[in-house]
Structure formats: C-alpha cells, structure tokens
Short mmCIF file of C-alpha atoms in Angstrom, two decimals:
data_model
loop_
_atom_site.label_atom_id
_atom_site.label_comp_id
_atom_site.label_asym_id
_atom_site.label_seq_id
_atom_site.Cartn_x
_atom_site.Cartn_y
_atom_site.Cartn_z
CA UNK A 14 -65.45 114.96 34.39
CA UNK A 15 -64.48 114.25 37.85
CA UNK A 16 -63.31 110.67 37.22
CA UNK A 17 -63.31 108.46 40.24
CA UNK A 18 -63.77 110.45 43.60
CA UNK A 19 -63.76 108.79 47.47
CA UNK A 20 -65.25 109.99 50.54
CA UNK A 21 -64.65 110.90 52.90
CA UNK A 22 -60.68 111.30 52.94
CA UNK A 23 -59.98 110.83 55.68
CA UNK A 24 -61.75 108.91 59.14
CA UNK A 25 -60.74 108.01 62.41
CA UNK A 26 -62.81 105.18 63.86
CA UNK A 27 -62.81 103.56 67.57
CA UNK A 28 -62.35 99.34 67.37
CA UNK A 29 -65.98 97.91 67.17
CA UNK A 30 -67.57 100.83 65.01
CA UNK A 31 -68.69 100.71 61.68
CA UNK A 32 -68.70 102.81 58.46
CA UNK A 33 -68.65 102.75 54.89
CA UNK A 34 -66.64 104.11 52.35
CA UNK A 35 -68.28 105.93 49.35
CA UNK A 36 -66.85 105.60 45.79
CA UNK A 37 -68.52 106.96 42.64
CA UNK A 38 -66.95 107.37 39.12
CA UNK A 39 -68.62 109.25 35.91
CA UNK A 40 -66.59 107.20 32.97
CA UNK A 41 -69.13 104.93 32.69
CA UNK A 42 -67.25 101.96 33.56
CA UNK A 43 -68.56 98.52 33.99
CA UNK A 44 -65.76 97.38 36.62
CA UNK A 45 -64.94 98.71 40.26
CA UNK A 46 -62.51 98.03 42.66
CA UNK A 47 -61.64 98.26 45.71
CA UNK A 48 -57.81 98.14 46.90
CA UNK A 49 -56.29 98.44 50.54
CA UNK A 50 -52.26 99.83 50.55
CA UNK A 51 -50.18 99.16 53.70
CA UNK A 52 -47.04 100.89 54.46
CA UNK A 53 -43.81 99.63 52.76
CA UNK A 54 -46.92 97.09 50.08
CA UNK A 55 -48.34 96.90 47.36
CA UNK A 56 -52.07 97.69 46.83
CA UNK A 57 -54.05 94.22 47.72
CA UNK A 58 -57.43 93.73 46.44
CA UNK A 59 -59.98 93.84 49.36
CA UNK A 60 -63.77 93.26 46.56
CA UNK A 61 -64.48 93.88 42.94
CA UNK A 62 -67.16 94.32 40.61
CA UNK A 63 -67.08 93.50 37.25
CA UNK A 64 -70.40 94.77 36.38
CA UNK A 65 -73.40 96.22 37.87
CA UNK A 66 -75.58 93.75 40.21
CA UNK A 67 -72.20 91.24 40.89
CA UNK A 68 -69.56 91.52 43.48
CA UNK A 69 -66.66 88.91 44.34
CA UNK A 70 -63.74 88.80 46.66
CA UNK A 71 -60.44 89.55 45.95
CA UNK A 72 -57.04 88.82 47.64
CA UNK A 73 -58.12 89.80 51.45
CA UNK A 74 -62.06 90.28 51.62
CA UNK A 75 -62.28 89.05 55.46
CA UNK A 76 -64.32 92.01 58.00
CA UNK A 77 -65.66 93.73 54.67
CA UNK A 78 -68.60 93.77 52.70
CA UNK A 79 -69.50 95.72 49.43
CA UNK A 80 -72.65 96.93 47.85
CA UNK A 81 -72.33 97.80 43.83
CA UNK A 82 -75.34 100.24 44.51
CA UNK A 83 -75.57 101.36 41.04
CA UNK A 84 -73.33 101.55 38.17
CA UNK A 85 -71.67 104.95 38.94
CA UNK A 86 -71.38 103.81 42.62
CA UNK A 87 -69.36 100.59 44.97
CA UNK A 88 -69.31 101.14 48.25
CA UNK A 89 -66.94 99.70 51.03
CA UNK A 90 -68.29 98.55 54.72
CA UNK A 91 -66.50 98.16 57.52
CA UNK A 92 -69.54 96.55 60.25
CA UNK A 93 -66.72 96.28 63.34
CA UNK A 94 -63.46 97.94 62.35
CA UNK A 95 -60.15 96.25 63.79
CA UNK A 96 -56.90 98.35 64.25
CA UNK A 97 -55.61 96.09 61.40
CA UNK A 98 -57.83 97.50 58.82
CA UNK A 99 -56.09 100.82 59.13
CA UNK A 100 -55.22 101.60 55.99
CA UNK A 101 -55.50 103.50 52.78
CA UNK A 102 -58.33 102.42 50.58
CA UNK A 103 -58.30 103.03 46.97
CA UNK A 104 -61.20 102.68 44.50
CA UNK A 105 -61.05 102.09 41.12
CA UNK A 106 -62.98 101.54 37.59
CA UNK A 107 -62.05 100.43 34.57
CA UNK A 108 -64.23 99.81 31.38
CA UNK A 109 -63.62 96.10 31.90
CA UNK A 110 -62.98 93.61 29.19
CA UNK A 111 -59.45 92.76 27.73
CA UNK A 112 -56.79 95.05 28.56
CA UNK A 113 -58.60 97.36 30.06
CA UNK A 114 -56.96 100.49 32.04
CA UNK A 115 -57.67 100.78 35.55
CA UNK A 116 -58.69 104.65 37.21
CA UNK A 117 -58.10 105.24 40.45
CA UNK A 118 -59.68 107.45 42.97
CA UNK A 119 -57.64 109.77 45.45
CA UNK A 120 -57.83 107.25 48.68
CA UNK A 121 -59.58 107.37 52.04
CA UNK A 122 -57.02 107.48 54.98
CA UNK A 123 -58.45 105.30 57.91
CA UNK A 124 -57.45 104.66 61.75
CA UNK A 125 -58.84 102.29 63.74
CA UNK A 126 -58.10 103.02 67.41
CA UNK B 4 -50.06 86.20 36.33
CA UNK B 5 -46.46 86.71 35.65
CA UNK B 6 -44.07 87.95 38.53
CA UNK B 7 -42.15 91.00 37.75
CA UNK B 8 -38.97 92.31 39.05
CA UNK B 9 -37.90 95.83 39.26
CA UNK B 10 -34.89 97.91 41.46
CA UNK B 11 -35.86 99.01 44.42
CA UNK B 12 -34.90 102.69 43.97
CA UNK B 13 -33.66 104.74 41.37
CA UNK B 14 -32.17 108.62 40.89
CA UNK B 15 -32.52 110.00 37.45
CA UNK B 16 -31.30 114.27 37.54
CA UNK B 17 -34.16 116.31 36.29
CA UNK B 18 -33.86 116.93 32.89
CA UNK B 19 -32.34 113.65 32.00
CA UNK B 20 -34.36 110.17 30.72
CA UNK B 21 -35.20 107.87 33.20
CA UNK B 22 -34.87 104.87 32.35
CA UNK B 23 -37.17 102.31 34.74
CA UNK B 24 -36.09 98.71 34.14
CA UNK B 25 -38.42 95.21 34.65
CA UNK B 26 -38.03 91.66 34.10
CA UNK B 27 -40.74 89.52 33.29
CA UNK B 28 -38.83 86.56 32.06
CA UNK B 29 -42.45 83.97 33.12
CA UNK B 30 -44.45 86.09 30.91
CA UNK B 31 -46.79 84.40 28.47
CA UNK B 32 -47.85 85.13 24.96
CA UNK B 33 -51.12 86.78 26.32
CA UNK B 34 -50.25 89.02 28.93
CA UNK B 35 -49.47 92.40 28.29
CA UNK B 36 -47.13 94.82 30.15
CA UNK B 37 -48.72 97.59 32.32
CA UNK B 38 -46.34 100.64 33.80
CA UNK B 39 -48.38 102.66 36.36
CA UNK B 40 -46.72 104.89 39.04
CA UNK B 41 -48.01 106.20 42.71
CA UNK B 42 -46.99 109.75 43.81
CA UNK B 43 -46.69 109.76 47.78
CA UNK B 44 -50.11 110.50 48.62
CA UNK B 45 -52.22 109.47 45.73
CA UNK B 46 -53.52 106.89 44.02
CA UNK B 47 -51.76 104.86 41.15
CA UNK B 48 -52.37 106.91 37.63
CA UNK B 49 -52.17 104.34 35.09
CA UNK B 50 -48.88 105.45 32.59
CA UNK B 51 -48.80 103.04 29.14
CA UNK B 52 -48.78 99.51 28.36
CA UNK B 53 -47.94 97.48 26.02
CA UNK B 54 -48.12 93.59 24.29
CA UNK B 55 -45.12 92.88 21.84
CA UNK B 56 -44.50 96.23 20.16
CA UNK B 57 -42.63 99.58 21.57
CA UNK B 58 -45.60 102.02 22.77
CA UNK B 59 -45.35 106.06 22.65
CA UNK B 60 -47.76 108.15 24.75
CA UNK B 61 -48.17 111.87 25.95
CA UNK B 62 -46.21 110.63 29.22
CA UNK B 63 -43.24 107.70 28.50
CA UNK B 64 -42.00 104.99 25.95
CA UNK B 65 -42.00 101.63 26.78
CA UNK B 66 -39.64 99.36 25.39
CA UNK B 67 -40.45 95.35 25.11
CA UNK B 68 -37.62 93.14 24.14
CA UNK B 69 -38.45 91.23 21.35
CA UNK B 70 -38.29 88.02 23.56
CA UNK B 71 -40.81 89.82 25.41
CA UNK B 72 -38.85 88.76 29.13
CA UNK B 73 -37.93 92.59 29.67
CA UNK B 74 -39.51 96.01 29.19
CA UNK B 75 -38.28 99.59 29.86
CA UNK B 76 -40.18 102.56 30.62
CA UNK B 77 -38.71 105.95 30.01
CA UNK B 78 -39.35 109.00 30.82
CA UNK B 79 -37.52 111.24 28.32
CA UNK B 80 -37.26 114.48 30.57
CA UNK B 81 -38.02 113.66 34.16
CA UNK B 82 -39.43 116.41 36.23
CA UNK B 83 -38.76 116.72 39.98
CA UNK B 84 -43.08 115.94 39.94
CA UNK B 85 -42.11 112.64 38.62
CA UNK B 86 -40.98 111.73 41.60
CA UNK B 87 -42.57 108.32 42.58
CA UNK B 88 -43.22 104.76 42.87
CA UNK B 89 -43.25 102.68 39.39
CA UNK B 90 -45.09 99.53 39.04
CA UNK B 91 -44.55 97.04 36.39
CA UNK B 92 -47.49 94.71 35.82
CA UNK B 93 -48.11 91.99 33.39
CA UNK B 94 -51.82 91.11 32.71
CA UNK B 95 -53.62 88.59 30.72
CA UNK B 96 -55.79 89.98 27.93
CA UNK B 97 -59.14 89.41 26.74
CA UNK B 98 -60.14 88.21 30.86
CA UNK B 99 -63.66 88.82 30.65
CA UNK B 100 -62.66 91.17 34.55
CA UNK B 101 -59.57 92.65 35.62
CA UNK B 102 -57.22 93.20 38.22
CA UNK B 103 -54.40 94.28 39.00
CA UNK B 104 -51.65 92.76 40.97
CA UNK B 105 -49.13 95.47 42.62
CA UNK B 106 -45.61 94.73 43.64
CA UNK B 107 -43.69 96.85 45.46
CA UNK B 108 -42.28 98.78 42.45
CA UNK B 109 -38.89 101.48 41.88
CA UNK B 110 -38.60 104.08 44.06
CA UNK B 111 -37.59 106.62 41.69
CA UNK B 112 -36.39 109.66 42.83
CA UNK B 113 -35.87 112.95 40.64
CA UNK B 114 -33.46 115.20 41.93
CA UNK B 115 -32.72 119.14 41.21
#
C-alpha cells in the first residue's frame, strides 16, 4: 500500500515550457488535491477533486489546469511555466465526506528558469 | 473557516511532552480541530483531530477546552524525529468536499 505517490520529484523547467505533474493514490479515495507550498507559507490550494469526473479551483488556480484521469489518478499541468510557479507541489486524497483525513504525497520540487 | 493562532516556534528536550498550544476562539459548533505536522522535506502527515472531546491516538493527545476556543496537542515523549512544523486547523464537518486551510504553524524544535 503505497498511499499517495508524485512524480517526478523533482524538475527543472525553462519559462515558456510545459509539463505535468503525475499523482496517483491506492486508498481508494473519492477526493484529490492539489496544494502548492512557498518558502516561509502555508500550503495554498492550486485544484481539487471531490470525486471522479469533477474538478474545481481552489485558492490560486491561475496558469494551471487539472485532469482527474481516473479515480486512482489527478494530474497537474503547467502549459507555459512562469518563474513564479516554482514551487513545491503536494498531492493529496482523502475519502471525502465529513471530517475526512487528508493523505499527502511526498511533493514534486519545481524550478522555473 | 475559523482562524487559528499558534507560537511561532517552540523547544521541547527530547524525552519530555511537548506541549503545542492553539487558539481558535471564532470556532463554531461544527468545525472540528485538525493537528497535522510537516517534517522539512515532506509532505504534511495528518496527526489527530478532534470535535468537543479529548482524543488519544498511537501519536499525541489533543486537548479541547470545554469552551472549545483552545486545544493542545501533546506529544508525551518527543523524539529528536519530531522535529517539525505543527498546523492547527479547524474544519467544518459533514461538507459534502474538503480542504484544508494551512497557516503557518509552530516551529517546534526537539533538541538532544
């Protein structure tokens, strides 16, 4: 049970490219995340999914776009990285519905150049 | 949500409870109290939570006031790999999705 896993780890992209982030999880959770974690902040919420087939922004969305390919699987693309979306991006799942506990994979370290 | 506030930074000696204070003195009677904590490097690992009663798990206590505006999280024999940032979250229940709102949490730092 690998729980929620991100690749690649890390990336290193010129301004103007464009890639996506994988994220897959195996708890069988209806509800993924994506988060983006700036030095000396909190985690921000970039796009969510609270169930297979539906996807809606969160706090700062703008220069992303998100594909909830299956339910195991929520991917994160960047179509022409800017040097201010290097970051750390976080995936998550949860089992969604009340209190539900949020999982979080091990982060993808990006540089825009 | 409710707005938390927690210290900055805090030492604890290993060995000795660590003792994590919050105030949530805006919470409401729905939202319950989430502790999760970041190790440099990694992502958040979700700790305990909690709605009116004190919670016990394999990894901390958490300790609501019974007006519900303050919570504790200990740690009853911090380890140097405790060592990290601790977030203090209230969230509504029963919202049909969820997320979570991160502050910038205690710095707590467990020393030899």
């Amino acid at each position: 049970n690998a729980g929620v896993t991100q690749t690649p780890k890390f990336q290193v992209l010129k301004t103007g490219q464009s890639m996506t982030l994988q994220c897959a999880q195996d708890m069988n959770h209806n509800s993924m995340y994506w988060y983006r974690q700036d030095p000396g902040m909190g985690l921000r919420l970039i796009y969510y999914s609270a169930s297979e087939g539906t996807t809606d922004k969160g706090e700062v969305p703008n220069g992303y776009n998100v594909s909830r390919l299956n339910k195991r699987e929520f991917s994160l693309r960047l179509e022409s990285a800017a040097p201010s979306q290097t970051s750390v991006y976080f995936c998550a799942s949860s089992l969604a519905g009340g209190p539900d506990t949020q999982y979080f994979g091990p982060g993808t370290r990006l540089t825009v150049l | 949500d409710a707005k938390t506030t927690q210290p900055t930074s805090m030492d604890c000696a290993e060995g000795r409870a660590a003792n994590l204070p919050c105030n949530h003195s805006t919470i409401s009677g729905n939202e319950y109290v989430y502790w999760y904590r970041q190790i440099h490097s990694q992502g958040p690992q979700y700790i305990i939570h909690g709605l009116k009663n004190n919670e016990t798990n394999e990894m901390a206590s958490l300790i609501i006031t019974e007006d519900r505006k303050s919570s504790t999280l200990i740690l009853p024999h911090a380890t140097l790999r405790d060592t990290a940032v601790y977030y203090c979250i209230v969230r509504p229940m029963n919202s049909g999705y969820s997320t979570l709102t991160f502050g910038k949490g205690t710095m707590l730092l467990v020393s030899p």
